[in-house]
Amino acid sequence: MADEALFLLLHNEMVSGVYKSAEQGEVVSAAKALEENGRCITKLENMGFRVGQGLIERFTKDTARFKDELDIMKFICKDFWTTVFKKQIDNLRTNHQGIYVLQDNKFRLLTQMSAGKQYLEHASKYLAFTCGLIRGGLSNLGIKSIVTAEVSSMPALQILTQGSIPRPQDHNLN
Amino acid sequence: MAVCVAVIAKENYPLYIRSIPTENELKFHYMVHTSLDVVDEKISAMGKALVDQRELYLGLLYPTEDYKVYGYVTNSKVKFVMVVDSSNTALRDNEIRSMFRKLHNSYTDVMCNPFYNPGDRIQSRAFDSMVTSMMIQVC
């Protein structure tokens, strides 16, 4: 019902809010505009990071312990995505060396925007929060990662995760 | 019922540690520190099936003559360690499990607090009072 739209609308407002506060009264040249864009995207990604950490703590409270990285990625694709976006990831691929590609053919945050190539250049603003969300979730589960997203044609989304599980510390060194 | 409760971050430093009675704190700190090794051993027990690999509750870590130490690990590798008095034999496994569940729920709430940065010491009063309610029945 309407609660699905709640997060979408709030997210849209969040993105425009961050961008509006960034361009307060400045005379914007082309180079500065690019820099501002980068800063805003970083801000959104960091927001997503913190939210992801808290969310993952709540979601994994009752699940069994994860066996390995693949288990964690499957959890993100199924349970995590379902709880946040009400659907599962359509396709998960990996090269078994730490790189995972998640494919979502109908990303909920982009479906309202367009159904093809229109507004493609603005898509990155709306993906930053979700990338941060995934990065925060993975970091809380012990995987340091770099998460990037690509949109070739709305509303299909591809997320690339490059992660590494840090080696366990040797206790004698403490 | 519990004599000492500790929350250890995934990098093995304490986020929260509290014990009753407060005079002999150092002894409990040492106990919690040594129990971390046992926790790591239980988590990484590959194929030895010492502990059900899919469960978060680790059970009795090790007993000493006065105390028993119990452990619990969350999926985000945060460890909860609880030290209880050995003379309190009425304490059943289920009760320990429910105490850990309460700890986990409170920890999740602390995580979702916007004023809490993950990795800082836990200073939430709500968490404090929940821990007090678990420890209050000793002496």
XYZ file of N, CA and C in Angstrom, chain B residues 23-136:
342
model
N 34.537 -3.815 43.481
C 35.913 -3.699 43.986
C 36.860 -4.524 43.152
N 36.426 -5.724 42.788
C 37.357 -6.649 42.153
C 37.283 -6.609 40.631
N 37.052 -5.417 40.079
C 36.780 -5.305 38.649
C 37.856 -5.899 37.778
N 39.125 -5.694 38.183
C 40.224 -6.134 37.316
C 40.160 -7.631 37.054
N 39.806 -8.387 38.072
C 39.729 -9.841 37.919
C 38.726 -10.208 36.827
N 37.571 -9.497 36.819
C 36.568 -9.798 35.804
C 37.027 -9.366 34.422
N 37.750 -8.240 34.380
C 38.265 -7.805 33.083
C 39.181 -8.863 32.490
N 40.066 -9.420 33.335
C 40.971 -10.468 32.872
C 40.208 -11.691 32.394
N 39.164 -12.054 33.175
C 38.376 -13.235 32.801
C 37.739 -13.061 31.445
N 37.176 -11.865 31.223
C 36.527 -11.611 29.937
C 37.562 -11.672 28.824
N 38.744 -11.119 29.085
C 39.789 -11.114 28.067
C 40.211 -12.526 27.691
N 40.384 -13.385 28.712
C 40.794 -14.754 28.383
C 39.669 -15.510 27.687
N 38.425 -15.152 28.007
C 37.325 -15.879 27.370
C 37.230 -15.569 25.894
N 37.839 -14.440 25.440
C 37.784 -14.110 24.013
C 38.462 -15.181 23.177
N 39.551 -15.752 23.725
C 40.225 -16.814 22.988
C 39.306 -18.002 22.794
N 38.584 -18.332 23.858
C 37.665 -19.475 23.766
C 36.579 -19.188 22.746
N 36.097 -17.943 22.726
C 35.053 -17.570 21.763
C 35.572 -17.761 20.343
N 36.787 -17.261 20.081
C 37.340 -17.390 18.730
C 37.496 -18.846 18.337
N 37.913 -19.657 19.315
C 38.089 -21.067 19.028
C 36.766 -21.705 18.656
N 35.712 -21.325 19.368
C 34.410 -21.922 19.074
C 33.884 -21.477 17.715
N 34.151 -20.195 17.365
C 33.602 -19.724 16.084
C 34.296 -20.407 14.935
N 35.617 -20.618 15.079
C 36.353 -21.102 13.928
C 36.487 -22.604 13.929
N 35.749 -23.280 14.784
C 35.857 -24.738 14.828
C 35.274 -25.343 13.564
N 36.117 -25.463 12.559
C 35.634 -25.925 11.261
C 35.394 -27.432 11.293
N 34.152 -27.828 11.082
C 33.851 -29.249 10.950
C 34.017 -30.035 12.239
N 34.373 -29.358 13.358
C 34.525 -30.132 14.582
C 33.201 -30.246 15.298
N 32.250 -29.417 14.893
C 30.889 -29.456 15.448
C 30.879 -29.390 16.972
N 31.791 -28.579 17.536
C 31.744 -28.373 18.977
C 30.479 -27.600 19.319
N 30.174 -26.695 18.431
C 28.993 -25.864 18.627
C 28.277 -25.837 17.299
N 26.971 -25.853 17.313
C 26.198 -25.765 16.095
C 26.607 -24.511 15.323
N 27.147 -24.699 14.112
C 27.739 -23.598 13.380
C 26.748 -22.482 13.090
N 25.474 -22.805 13.053
C 24.519 -21.790 12.642
C 23.944 -21.019 13.821
N 24.334 -21.364 15.058
C 23.696 -20.720 16.203
C 24.514 -19.554 16.706
N 23.830 -18.584 17.287
C 24.545 -17.432 17.797
C 25.006 -17.648 19.236
N 24.228 -18.438 19.986
C 24.559 -18.674 21.389
C 25.671 -19.709 21.470
N 26.722 -19.417 22.236
C 27.864 -20.321 22.287
C 27.842 -21.238 23.486
N 27.046 -20.889 24.492
C 26.990 -21.766 25.656
C 28.110 -21.490 26.641
N 28.368 -22.468 27.518
C 29.367 -22.308 28.559
C 30.746 -22.270 27.922
N 31.489 -21.214 28.152
C 32.818 -21.116 27.559
C 33.823 -21.874 28.399
N 33.887 -21.508 29.689
C 34.709 -22.321 30.577
C 34.302 -22.053 32.006
N 34.388 -23.037 32.858
C 34.068 -22.829 34.275
C 35.337 -22.647 35.097
N 35.266 -21.773 36.103
C 36.331 -21.711 37.098
C 35.706 -22.175 38.409
N 36.482 -22.124 39.502
C 35.915 -22.679 40.734
C 34.804 -21.796 41.300
N 34.891 -20.462 41.028
C 33.848 -19.596 41.564
C 32.815 -19.200 40.530
N 33.236 -19.164 39.277
C 32.374 -18.552 38.267
C 32.257 -19.406 37.029
N 31.189 -19.132 36.263
C 31.014 -19.761 34.952
C 30.894 -18.638 33.924
N 31.494 -18.851 32.765
C 31.501 -17.803 31.747
C 30.722 -18.289 30.534
N 29.771 -17.493 30.083
C 28.957 -17.830 28.904
C 29.219 -16.836 27.787
N 29.061 -17.317 26.551
C 29.343 -16.432 25.427
C 28.245 -16.445 24.376
N 28.233 -15.400 23.544
C 27.226 -15.247 22.487
C 27.845 -14.329 21.445
N 27.745 -14.722 20.177
C 28.321 -13.881 19.117
C 27.216 -13.484 18.153
N 27.153 -12.242 17.776
C 26.151 -11.825 16.794
C 26.723 -11.990 15.397
N 25.870 -11.786 14.397
C 26.330 -11.907 13.021
C 27.302 -10.802 12.645
N 27.288 -9.697 13.391
C 28.239 -8.638 13.096
C 29.485 -8.793 13.945
N 29.724 -10.015 14.435
C 30.949 -10.363 15.156
C 31.129 -9.560 16.436
N 30.032 -9.099 17.019
C 30.098 -8.462 18.330
C 29.830 -9.539 19.363
N 30.709 -9.605 20.383
C 30.586 -10.706 21.329
C 30.014 -10.208 22.650
N 29.124 -11.002 23.195
C 28.619 -10.731 24.528
C 29.172 -11.801 25.456
N 29.755 -11.368 26.577
C 30.293 -12.330 27.525
C 29.626 -12.096 28.869
N 29.162 -13.171 29.483
C 28.502 -13.038 30.774
C 29.146 -13.967 31.783
N 29.463 -13.411 32.960
C 30.051 -14.218 34.021
C 28.996 -14.369 35.106
N 28.705 -15.621 35.481
C 27.734 -15.826 36.559
C 28.383 -16.597 37.696
N 27.780 -16.439 38.876
C 28.272 -17.093 40.068
C 28.019 -18.589 39.991
N 29.015 -19.408 40.320
C 28.835 -20.865 40.254
C 27.862 -21.361 41.288
N 27.771 -20.637 42.410
C 26.905 -21.128 43.481
C 25.442 -20.977 43.116
N 25.176 -20.212 42.057
C 23.792 -19.995 41.659
C 23.370 -21.108 40.710
N 23.211 -22.317 41.248
C 22.965 -23.470 40.363
C 21.561 -23.482 39.797
N 20.700 -22.600 40.304
C 19.318 -22.606 39.801
C 19.220 -22.004 38.405
N 20.315 -21.444 37.915
C 20.283 -20.775 36.623
C 20.330 -21.794 35.491
N 19.253 -21.883 34.713
C 19.222 -22.864 33.627
C 19.664 -22.256 32.312
N 19.972 -23.124 31.375
C 20.443 -22.701 30.066
C 19.470 -21.743 29.401
N 18.176 -22.055 29.522
C 17.172 -21.201 28.880
C 17.207 -19.785 29.407
N 17.475 -19.676 30.728
C 17.489 -18.328 31.294
C 18.673 -17.539 30.757
N 19.813 -18.235 30.636
C 20.989 -17.556 30.087
C 20.695 -17.120 28.660
N 20.054 -18.020 27.897
C 19.749 -17.670 26.507
C 18.862 -16.441 26.442
N 17.858 -16.400 27.350
C 16.943 -15.248 27.282
C 17.656 -13.972 27.711
N 18.626 -14.094 28.629
C 19.380 -12.895 29.016
C 20.196 -12.385 27.836
N 20.771 -13.326 27.067
C 21.546 -12.895 25.915
C 20.658 -12.271 24.854
N 19.425 -12.818 24.722
C 18.495 -12.245 23.740
C 18.183 -10.800 24.111
N 17.993 -10.589 25.429
C 17.679 -9.218 25.858
C 18.852 -8.296 25.568
N 20.063 -8.798 25.814
C 21.269 -8.019 25.538
C 21.330 -7.669 24.057
N 21.064 -8.677 23.214
C 21.152 -8.461 21.779
C 20.128 -7.435 21.325
N 18.909 -7.537 21.855
C 17.882 -6.559 21.487
C 18.297 -5.154 21.892
N 18.831 -5.026 23.127
C 19.237 -3.684 23.570
C 20.399 -3.169 22.737
N 21.315 -4.083 22.372
C 22.443 -3.643 21.563
C 21.971 -3.147 20.208
N 20.992 -3.861 19.624
C 20.448 -3.417 18.335
C 19.829 -2.037 18.460
N 19.135 -1.801 19.579
C 18.553 -0.473 19.764
C 19.631 0.594 19.853
N 20.715 0.273 20.562
C 21.816 1.241 20.675
C 22.391 1.543 19.301
N 22.528 0.500 18.467
C 23.066 0.665 17.115
C 22.236 1.640 16.297
N 20.920 1.600 16.502
C 20.042 2.421 15.679
C 19.894 3.831 16.240
N 20.565 4.116 17.346
C 20.507 5.441 17.932
C 21.394 6.375 17.108
N 20.859 7.470 16.564
C 21.690 8.335 15.720
C 22.835 8.992 16.476
N 22.744 9.053 17.808
C 23.814 9.689 18.561
C 24.930 8.712 18.895
N 24.782 7.487 18.446
C 25.815 6.498 18.738
C 26.620 6.221 17.481
N 27.940 6.384 17.547
C 28.785 6.014 16.422
C 29.287 4.603 16.619
N 29.098 3.739 15.648
C 29.553 2.359 15.831
C 31.033 2.336 16.138
N 31.409 1.620 17.201
C 32.805 1.572 17.584
C 33.087 2.366 18.843
N 32.156 3.211 19.264
C 32.369 3.963 20.503
C 31.942 3.125 21.684
N 32.340 3.577 22.884
C 31.849 2.914 24.093
C 30.346 3.175 24.196
N 29.635 2.203 24.759
C 28.180 2.351 24.864
C 27.868 3.175 26.105
N 27.195 4.293 25.903
C 26.908 5.158 27.037
C 25.415 5.327 27.245
N 24.634 4.533 26.530
C 23.186 4.693 26.618
C 22.675 4.282 27.982
N 21.846 5.128 28.569
C 21.322 4.831 29.902
C 20.316 3.698 29.854
N 19.609 3.594 28.731
C 18.635 2.502 28.609
C 19.358 1.160 28.646
N 20.497 1.087 27.947
C 21.277 -0.144 27.953
C 21.767 -0.442 29.367
N 22.261 0.620 30.037
C 22.728 0.498 31.422
C 21.663 -0.093 32.329
N 20.446 0.456 32.231
C 19.396 0.001 33.148
C 18.980 -1.421 32.825
N 19.043 -1.799 31.545
C 18.708 -3.179 31.189
C 19.733 -4.134 31.785
N 21.017 -3.765 31.723
C 22.060 -4.605 32.294
C 21.912 -4.675 33.808
N 21.586 -3.543 34.443
C 21.392 -3.535 35.889
C 20.295 -4.495 36.299
N 19.228 -4.519 35.499
C 18.120 -5.401 35.861
C 18.553 -6.862 35.805
N 19.564 -7.168 34.968
C 20.033 -8.554 34.899
C 20.983 -8.887 36.029
N 21.609 -7.874 36.623
C 22.657 -8.159 37.601
C 22.183 -7.941 39.023
N 21.007 -7.420 39.191
C 20.641 -6.813 40.470
C 20.477 -7.813 41.596
